[in-house]
């Protein structure tokens, strides 16, 4: 794989059982790249290691006044210089290619997992954690992959050089062969505390990132309530904790670097002192001593690489563990088989997408049923219950000790379907939908059946004033609202305008089943009534489920399901439930228990006088 060939047509199916297994899986998928980097690394380091040999030959030739050997030494130095330059260039090229391609593979896997989980991702893992994994953690893992090939070539070259030294000069070579492993192992006791401090720094940085993201997302609200400075002070404190943790981590790694400089320096002094004594005794020539000294100096370079790989692994192992945890998430709850099914939402070449089932939508956990072709409104007193129920209706099982399964469509569990088929069948619009930046035409350019035109969807969602505002705010649109630009997350629009554009986008998709979670919570009542009529007309003969407690929407639904304590406890029309079910009436009208109790005698009295229709109309 070359950089020009990215992205991968298929990044593969990772081994997410642990961080080291994920790193091993990445390595197995880059054997060819690692082999090329190993070859070029050996060429580079072997040439660097051989340079002292040429220098020793030159020194001895000068002492012996041999011009021929001096010329040979000069030619050897030129050849080694060319090999050093070539090997270093190609090693850097192949190692960086390994880094970028491994990081790209992980980025594609994370993007695929994000698309698979959708809005449920941030319910299983914090948003700051996702950002940290997809940025800093991916970079650290790529660093380890890049350093691995250089470590392998340094290890191979070091072993070869030590063996050659023992043969070339047994006395000095044996001393060096015994000292080098001791130098490598000397820093091992310092790695666990260094890794611990690095993990602490990363956790604090992740919290600060999440806090900054939440602050920016709610900046408008914070300014409105005067809480901007409060959250900014909180972020300042978090950032200072990150700085202190970074300083503590840097001190430990500085200590490791100091040890890696001090110990080889002591070895170099010992070799020179011992070698000088051997020269005085006539057991070693000056040229041989120069050669050994140069080789020991070279060995300082592989030792640096050993330090780097230890540091890279210490940083990448927890990063890989976090990446594996995110990649192991599934839209099913606790089922590895279902997770593999969800992760392989691809069809074989030449085959079309799997056919989506049809029929009634049923949630076995709550008992909620949405008959095919009808508009079903769902009233939940608890917004969290509504969110979990919407997730199950979209094919995501609820997390919990009981492992509640997803909903059934036509008797088929959605979480057992390939992801493409499940999303073709059911579309869930979250209560806080996100609008991506771009033109309005790009916003509405989504996978769709083609049965609903963008104009019809915008009209049903009552977006006429939104189109006017967008056209006026975008001079480049030339009066065409479809060419008007939408800012990031639609921040230039009001909450109601964002909701209506998101609703139009969902209506354009025209799924078999559309689930809307509070689609009009930020819309005024007059517009909400027109949206309810437009939604009912446009989704005629299509299954639609709306989570809402708005009487305007509930009154236009074919059936209303009242969910209390995660169970569907009542089914009927809005007016019938309003009259017969006090708990339903309390949720819809926001009455307290005391007010509800006082209203019961009056309801009975008015009912006896034929005034029930008046009560229902006013509701």
XYZ file of C-alpha atoms in Angstrom:
619
model
C 0.000 0.000 0.000
C 1.344 3.401 -1.030
C 0.118 6.796 0.133
C -1.216 7.569 -3.340
C -3.484 4.492 -3.102
C -5.291 5.719 0.031
C -8.018 5.373 1.178
C -8.222 1.602 1.525
C -10.985 -0.038 -0.451
C -11.466 -2.207 2.651
C -9.529 -1.371 5.843
C -10.225 -4.869 7.155
C -11.738 -6.231 10.326
C -9.508 -5.391 13.300
C -8.671 -7.576 16.281
C -10.107 -5.517 19.124
C -9.659 -7.981 21.976
C -6.865 -5.846 23.452
C -4.489 -3.030 22.607
C -1.468 -5.270 21.864
C -3.617 -7.491 19.645
C -4.717 -4.417 17.695
C -1.066 -3.384 17.242
C -0.211 -6.927 16.136
C -3.091 -6.865 13.649
C -1.822 -3.577 12.215
C 1.670 -5.072 11.910
C 0.409 -8.154 10.091
C -1.386 -5.934 7.594
C 1.865 -4.063 6.861
C 4.381 -6.874 6.556
C 5.525 -5.784 3.102
C 6.047 -2.183 4.190
C 7.837 -3.255 7.364
C 10.091 -5.595 5.367
C 11.082 -2.791 2.988
C 11.803 -0.466 5.900
C 13.858 -3.215 7.587
C 15.999 -3.725 4.471
C 16.688 -0.037 3.999
C 17.323 0.394 7.722
C 19.931 -2.370 7.685
C 21.592 -0.802 4.634
C 21.726 2.572 6.376
C 22.920 1.368 9.778
C 25.361 -1.195 8.401
C 26.954 1.535 6.302
C 27.188 3.806 9.348
C 28.661 0.951 11.401
C 31.234 0.179 8.694
C 32.424 3.766 8.490
C 34.742 3.412 11.544
C 36.300 0.385 9.848
C 37.265 2.523 6.852
C 38.511 5.226 9.213
C 40.648 2.712 11.112
C 42.121 1.417 7.858
C 42.986 4.974 6.859
C 44.657 5.728 10.226
C 46.670 2.526 10.127
C 47.635 3.223 6.487
C 49.004 6.640 7.478
C 50.970 5.079 10.329
C 52.350 2.400 7.988
C 52.841 4.963 5.151
C 50.798 2.826 2.734
C 49.310 4.934 -0.075
C 47.442 1.995 -1.629
C 45.556 1.171 1.558
C 44.859 4.864 2.090
C 43.273 5.034 -1.383
C 41.208 1.919 -0.646
C 40.038 3.486 2.615
C 39.063 6.689 0.774
C 37.084 4.771 -1.856
C 35.371 2.745 0.849
C 34.362 5.945 2.651
C 32.846 7.341 -0.548
C 30.885 4.120 -1.126
C 29.690 4.038 2.469
C 28.666 7.701 2.239
C 26.501 6.934 -0.797
C 24.920 3.941 0.970
C 24.282 6.009 4.097
C 22.504 8.720 2.114
C 20.499 6.238 0.036
C 19.577 4.041 3.008
C 18.590 6.982 5.195
C 16.408 8.498 2.473
C 14.611 5.279 1.639
C 14.251 4.287 5.303
C 12.601 7.619 6.073
C 10.340 7.255 3.032
C 9.187 3.713 3.830
C 8.856 4.313 7.588
C 6.724 7.427 7.105
C 4.635 5.525 4.554
C 4.019 2.846 7.192
C 3.050 5.545 9.681
C 0.594 7.298 7.374
C -0.985 4.132 5.981
C -1.502 2.615 9.439
C -2.985 5.871 10.716
C -5.232 6.051 7.646
C -6.375 2.478 8.227
C -7.314 3.296 11.820
C -9.020 6.526 10.766
C -11.132 4.633 8.245
C -12.041 2.019 10.849
C -13.025 4.708 13.340
C -15.056 6.551 10.694
C -16.810 3.295 9.776
C -17.559 2.616 13.433
C -18.881 6.156 13.904
C -21.179 5.748 10.899
C -22.303 2.364 12.190
C -23.217 3.572 15.683
C -24.471 7.036 14.787
C -25.914 8.975 17.691
C -25.511 6.006 20.049
C -21.720 6.338 19.923
C -21.604 9.275 22.340
C -23.966 7.417 24.672
C -21.423 4.602 25.003
C -18.257 6.694 25.107
C -17.644 10.377 25.841
C -17.311 12.750 22.906
C -13.929 13.939 24.175
C -12.730 10.329 24.252
C -13.729 9.836 20.616
C -11.895 13.009 19.588
C -8.774 11.995 21.521
C -8.756 8.483 20.031
C -9.188 9.694 16.454
C -6.421 12.303 16.775
C -3.761 11.915 19.465
C -4.129 8.149 19.924
C -4.019 7.429 16.196
C -0.859 9.538 15.954
C 0.823 7.622 18.787
C -0.079 4.267 17.238
C 1.292 5.443 13.894
C 4.482 6.542 15.654
C 4.969 3.031 17.061
C 4.395 1.461 13.635
C 6.937 3.853 12.113
C 9.517 3.237 14.851
C 9.080 -0.539 14.741
C 10.907 -0.975 11.433
C 13.800 1.228 12.547
C 13.993 -0.724 15.813
C 14.146 -4.027 13.938
C 16.941 -2.799 11.686
C 18.823 -1.319 14.682
C 18.505 -4.594 16.613
C 19.723 -6.661 13.670
C 22.658 -4.312 13.037
C 23.620 -4.126 16.729
C 23.746 -7.919 17.074
C 25.806 -8.191 13.911
C 28.226 -5.453 15.021
C 28.696 -6.971 18.490
C 29.405 -10.380 16.945
C 31.849 -8.839 14.506
C 33.641 -6.979 17.321
C 34.101 -10.177 19.308
C 35.716 -11.763 16.256
C 37.729 -8.666 15.271
C 39.042 -7.759 18.732
C 38.002 -10.329 21.371
C 39.106 -8.365 24.436
C 37.295 -5.131 23.619
C 34.507 -6.873 21.716
C 33.537 -9.051 24.680
C 33.380 -6.005 26.963
C 31.094 -4.191 24.520
C 28.910 -7.247 23.853
C 28.246 -7.595 27.568
C 27.737 -3.880 28.200
C 25.224 -3.154 25.429
C 22.388 -5.377 26.778
C 22.956 -3.900 30.231
C 22.587 -0.401 28.792
C 19.368 -1.383 27.020
C 17.850 -2.978 30.130
C 18.903 -0.148 32.455
C 15.938 2.036 31.523
C 13.285 -0.679 31.870
C 12.527 0.078 35.559
C 11.810 3.694 34.596
C 9.265 2.865 31.882
C 6.231 1.891 34.081
C 6.173 5.177 36.053
C 6.784 7.113 32.828
C 3.866 5.328 31.174
C 1.641 5.979 34.190
C 2.406 9.686 34.082
C 1.758 9.763 30.329
C -1.632 8.087 30.886
C -2.531 10.654 33.531
C -1.634 13.441 31.134
C -3.743 11.891 28.397
C -6.787 11.429 30.668
C -6.628 15.041 31.807
C -6.210 16.194 28.212
C -9.246 14.145 27.171
C -11.334 15.708 29.944
C -10.170 19.194 28.936
C -11.047 18.469 25.299
C -14.514 17.241 26.250
C -15.050 20.282 28.496
C -13.956 22.641 25.708
C -16.260 20.897 23.220
C -19.243 21.157 25.560
C -18.463 24.805 26.319
C -18.227 25.771 22.661
C -21.401 23.843 21.791
C -23.361 25.618 24.532
C -21.691 29.012 24.267
C -24.846 30.788 23.145
C -26.830 29.421 26.081
C -23.989 30.151 28.517
C -23.882 33.771 27.421
C -27.618 34.007 27.812
C -27.553 32.883 31.445
C -24.281 34.646 32.286
C -22.377 31.407 32.858
C -19.668 31.959 30.271
C -16.962 32.991 32.737
C -17.849 30.121 35.072
C -17.191 27.526 32.382
C -14.117 29.360 31.116
C -12.650 29.294 34.624
C -13.403 25.587 34.799
C -11.596 25.037 31.510
C -8.635 27.124 32.674
C -8.288 24.919 35.733
C -8.521 21.788 33.583
C -5.895 23.101 31.161
C -3.545 23.909 34.040
C -3.934 20.355 35.316
C -3.004 19.129 31.841
C 0.074 21.382 31.863
C 1.206 20.109 35.268
C 0.664 16.493 34.193
C 2.646 17.153 30.992
C 5.533 18.619 32.994
C 5.594 15.584 35.324
C 5.573 13.251 32.328
C 8.303 15.220 30.552
C 10.521 15.084 33.634
C 10.372 11.302 33.708
C 11.156 10.983 30.008
C 13.982 13.510 30.429
C 15.393 11.272 33.168
C 15.246 8.295 30.818
C 17.005 10.298 28.110
C 19.679 11.374 30.612
C 20.309 7.762 31.618
C 20.602 6.821 27.954
C 23.266 9.506 27.517
C 25.136 8.919 30.793
C 25.562 5.139 30.623
C 26.820 4.974 27.008
C 29.195 7.805 27.855
C 30.599 5.781 30.740
C 30.937 2.800 28.415
C 32.837 4.925 25.927
C 35.234 6.122 28.630
C 35.762 2.541 29.818
C 36.470 1.314 26.290
C 38.980 4.095 25.609
C 40.768 3.556 28.942
C 40.916 -0.209 28.534
C 41.927 0.083 24.897
C 44.722 2.541 25.684
C 46.198 0.003 28.092
C 46.017 -2.675 25.398
C 47.791 -0.371 22.944
C 50.594 0.250 25.442
C 50.975 -3.508 25.877
C 51.130 -3.921 22.111
C 48.092 -6.213 22.022
C 46.005 -3.776 19.963
C 47.073 -1.444 17.173
C 46.140 2.243 17.049
C 44.017 1.675 13.961
C 42.135 -1.125 15.682
C 41.493 1.089 18.697
C 40.168 3.836 16.433
C 37.893 1.300 14.732
C 36.522 -0.010 18.053
C 36.058 3.537 19.351
C 34.136 4.475 16.187
C 31.944 1.374 16.447
C 31.116 2.125 20.091
C 30.216 5.658 19.057
C 27.933 4.163 16.389
C 26.244 1.951 18.980
C 24.974 5.076 20.712
C 22.660 5.533 17.725
C 20.880 2.133 18.014
C 20.590 2.691 21.753
C 18.643 5.870 20.988
C 16.385 3.863 18.714
C 15.835 1.311 21.517
C 14.848 4.161 23.822
C 12.465 5.512 21.177
C 10.734 2.166 20.614
C 10.284 1.750 24.379
C 8.779 5.216 24.566
C 6.627 4.646 21.472
C 5.273 1.360 22.826
C 4.609 2.869 26.248
C 2.548 5.607 24.629
C 0.900 3.496 21.937
C -0.166 0.544 24.124
C -2.793 2.493 26.125
C -3.714 4.398 22.960
C -4.269 1.104 21.151
C -6.339 -0.156 24.093
C -8.585 2.903 23.850
C -8.862 2.563 20.068
C -9.705 -1.133 20.457
C -12.406 -0.265 22.990
C -14.041 2.186 20.580
C -13.715 -0.195 17.617
C -15.239 -3.038 19.658
C -18.436 -1.097 20.313
C -21.444 -2.496 18.519
C -25.004 -1.436 17.888
C -26.040 -4.614 19.671
C -25.742 -5.076 23.438
C -23.235 -7.706 24.466
C -23.426 -9.954 21.445
C -20.125 -10.635 19.728
C -21.829 -12.430 16.850
C -24.130 -9.488 16.270
C -21.166 -7.148 16.479
C -19.432 -9.073 13.737
C -22.599 -8.970 11.681
C -22.869 -5.226 12.188
C -19.220 -4.716 11.339
C -19.569 -6.630 8.081
C -22.412 -4.587 6.631
C -21.146 -5.180 3.120
C -22.495 -7.359 0.352
C -20.477 -9.668 -1.794
C -19.234 -8.313 -5.141
C -21.919 -8.410 -7.769
C -24.726 -8.770 -5.253
C -27.276 -6.092 -4.464
C -28.010 -4.815 -0.972
C -29.940 -7.088 1.327
C -33.681 -6.591 1.134
C -35.211 -4.818 4.108
C -38.183 -6.483 5.827
C -41.611 -4.876 5.857
C -44.473 -4.836 8.317
C -45.267 -3.554 11.782
C -42.532 -2.096 13.986
C -42.519 -3.666 17.443
C -40.294 -3.134 20.479
C -40.380 -6.251 22.695
C -38.782 -4.459 25.662
C -41.516 -1.852 26.052
C -44.388 -3.503 24.182
C -44.609 -0.522 21.817
C -46.143 -1.349 18.436
C -46.271 0.927 15.371
C -48.556 -0.554 12.684
C -47.350 -0.265 9.113
C -48.585 2.768 7.195
C -49.822 4.707 10.254
C -48.627 7.782 12.112
C -47.940 6.672 15.690
C -47.194 9.218 18.392
C -45.348 8.133 21.530
C -45.602 10.031 24.812
C -42.883 9.408 27.413
C -42.681 11.188 30.718
C -38.917 10.589 30.867
C -36.801 11.995 27.981
C -34.059 9.424 28.678
C -36.537 6.595 28.239
C -37.656 8.151 24.962
C -34.044 8.335 23.750
C -33.347 4.683 24.554
C -36.600 3.611 22.969
C -35.797 5.575 19.799
C -32.398 3.852 19.680
C -34.021 0.412 19.866
C -36.487 1.322 17.143
C -33.502 2.269 14.978
C -31.822 -1.103 15.411
C -29.573 -0.364 18.386
C -30.010 -2.567 21.429
C -30.047 -0.945 24.842
C -27.008 -1.326 27.053
C -27.857 -2.875 30.369
C -27.581 -5.971 32.510
C -30.454 -7.668 30.711
C -29.111 -6.991 27.209
C -32.430 -5.799 25.761
C -32.643 -6.477 22.037
C -33.566 -4.011 19.345
C -36.991 -3.614 17.761
C -38.556 -6.021 15.265
C -39.690 -4.962 11.800
C -42.034 -7.454 10.255
C -40.912 -9.959 12.910
C -37.202 -9.559 12.022
C -34.807 -8.094 14.604
C -33.172 -4.989 13.150
C -29.867 -5.622 14.923
C -29.567 -8.939 13.079
C -29.770 -7.222 9.691
C -26.778 -5.814 7.821
C -26.358 -2.167 8.711
C -27.220 -0.964 5.204
C -30.496 -2.878 5.184
C -31.428 -1.717 8.699
C -30.841 1.941 7.850
C -32.694 1.625 4.564
C -35.686 0.341 6.505
C -35.633 2.649 9.541
C -34.328 6.183 9.915
C -34.110 7.797 13.361
C -33.816 11.578 13.660
C -32.248 12.459 16.981
C -33.713 15.208 19.152
C -30.589 17.293 18.523
C -29.782 16.713 14.827
C -26.565 18.107 13.352
C -26.467 20.188 10.171
C -23.197 19.948 8.265
C -21.730 23.050 6.675
C -22.324 23.515 2.952
C -25.121 24.556 0.635
C -28.737 23.638 1.226
C -28.617 21.431 -1.880
C -25.686 19.525 -0.366
C -27.554 19.176 2.925
C -30.488 17.538 1.157
C -28.268 15.391 -1.076
C -28.700 12.245 1.001
C -29.399 8.595 0.113
C -33.102 8.555 -0.714
C -35.791 6.574 -2.483
C -36.377 9.433 -4.938
C -40.110 9.468 -4.225
C -40.000 12.728 -2.253
C -38.642 15.857 -3.924
C -36.624 18.362 -1.928
C -39.246 21.056 -2.558
C -42.019 18.850 -1.169
C -39.976 17.991 1.928
C -39.135 21.647 2.574
C -42.783 22.609 2.169
C -43.955 19.890 4.557
C -41.374 20.999 7.131
C -42.559 24.630 6.759
C -39.123 25.937 5.702
C -40.246 28.875 3.550
C -39.002 31.508 6.015
C -35.780 29.543 6.492
C -35.157 29.585 2.741
C -35.728 33.325 2.641
C -33.327 33.914 5.516
C -30.656 31.711 3.945
C -30.960 33.442 0.562
C -30.645 36.865 2.178
C -27.637 35.820 4.262
C -25.808 34.301 1.253
C -25.071 36.909 -1.425
C -23.420 34.253 -3.589
C -26.690 32.317 -3.807
C -28.056 34.749 -6.477
C -31.532 34.425 -5.061
C -31.519 30.608 -5.227
C -32.085 29.237 -1.702
C -30.694 25.827 -2.713
C -27.299 27.488 -3.285
C -27.376 29.293 0.070
C -24.668 28.214 2.472
C -25.279 26.797 5.933
C -22.644 27.496 8.556
C -21.080 24.794 10.701
C -23.768 22.945 12.680
C -26.224 25.605 11.455
C -25.119 28.036 14.176
C -26.388 31.044 12.223
C -29.942 29.613 12.392
C -32.338 29.486 15.289
C -33.164 26.224 17.018
C -36.523 25.977 15.276
C -34.986 26.637 11.866
C -32.386 23.929 12.407
C -35.090 21.489 13.462
C -37.158 22.171 10.356
C -34.199 21.757 7.982
C -33.277 18.504 9.703
C -36.872 17.324 9.364
C -36.830 18.185 5.659
C -33.642 16.166 5.247
C -35.277 13.164 6.920
C -38.400 13.498 4.780
C -36.322 13.582 1.580
C -34.782 10.253 2.538
C -38.287 8.707 2.538
C -37.454 5.606 4.589
C -39.899 2.786 5.089
C -40.076 3.727 8.786
C -39.285 7.225 10.043
C -38.709 7.777 13.778
C -38.667 11.400 14.938
C -37.587 12.305 18.472
C -39.102 15.680 19.469
C -38.919 17.133 15.921
C -40.772 20.355 16.803
C -39.687 21.126 20.373
C -38.200 24.495 19.312
C -41.015 25.499 16.903
C -43.926 27.839 17.698
C -47.421 26.365 17.926
C -48.771 27.786 14.641
C -45.837 26.425 12.636
C -46.011 23.170 14.574
C -49.628 22.644 13.554
C -48.760 23.152 9.868
C -45.789 20.783 10.206
C -48.057 18.141 11.698
C -50.437 18.437 8.745
C -47.570 18.397 6.222
C -45.937 15.405 7.884
C -49.162 13.437 7.896
C -49.842 14.207 4.242
C -46.331 13.507 2.984
C -45.924 10.281 4.945
C -49.281 8.889 3.871
C -49.164 5.049 3.771
C -45.647 5.126 5.299
C -44.867 4.148 8.895
C -44.012 7.142 11.058
C -43.261 7.240 14.782
C -43.085 10.619 16.541
C -41.878 11.038 20.127
C -43.611 14.140 21.400
C -45.898 15.467 24.117
C -47.266 18.295 21.960
C -51.071 18.166 21.718
C -50.872 19.567 18.181
C -48.907 16.560 16.978
C -50.727 14.055 19.166
C -54.129 15.167 17.891
C -53.113 14.417 14.276
C -51.676 10.965 14.973
C -53.560 7.828 13.955
C -52.756 6.299 17.324
C -51.004 7.396 20.491
C -48.943 5.129 22.761
C -48.313 6.225 26.339
C -45.062 4.869 27.780
C -44.587 4.946 31.529
C -41.605 3.444 33.382
C -40.259 2.011 30.108
C -43.488 0.135 29.325
C -46.330 0.931 26.940
C -49.260 1.218 29.348
C -51.981 2.759 27.192
C -52.906 2.961 23.502
C -55.612 5.034 21.858
C -56.319 8.418 20.354
C -55.068 11.626 21.918
C -58.539 12.784 22.894
C -59.541 9.433 24.290
C -56.419 9.104 26.432
C -56.704 12.716 27.548
C -60.188 12.033 28.832
C -59.650 8.556 30.293
C -56.040 8.412 31.531
C -55.049 10.878 34.318
C -51.360 9.955 34.087
C -51.351 10.665 30.350
C -53.190 13.923 30.905
C -50.654 14.959 33.558
C -47.728 14.423 31.149
C -49.344 16.150 28.166
C -50.858 19.110 30.011
C -48.003 19.394 32.599
C -50.505 19.175 35.440
C -49.362 18.336 38.953
C -51.067 15.560 40.903
C -52.963 18.113 42.999
C -54.299 19.949 39.961
C -55.249 16.640 38.321
C -57.176 15.557 41.436
C -59.036 18.866 41.571
C -59.864 18.626 37.876
C -61.496 15.181 38.084
C -64.813 16.321 39.715
C -65.038 19.188 37.266
C -64.403 16.845 34.325
C -67.150 14.521 35.522
C -69.572 17.402 35.985
C -68.887 18.850 32.553
C -69.095 15.399 31.013
C -72.572 14.982 32.469
C -73.587 18.353 31.010
C -72.324 17.386 27.567
C -69.264 19.572 27.869
C -66.655 16.932 27.150
C -66.307 18.081 23.548
C -65.460 21.575 24.761
C -62.758 20.201 27.052
C -61.253 18.084 24.282
C -61.270 20.965 21.790
C -59.508 23.261 24.235
C -56.895 20.565 24.832
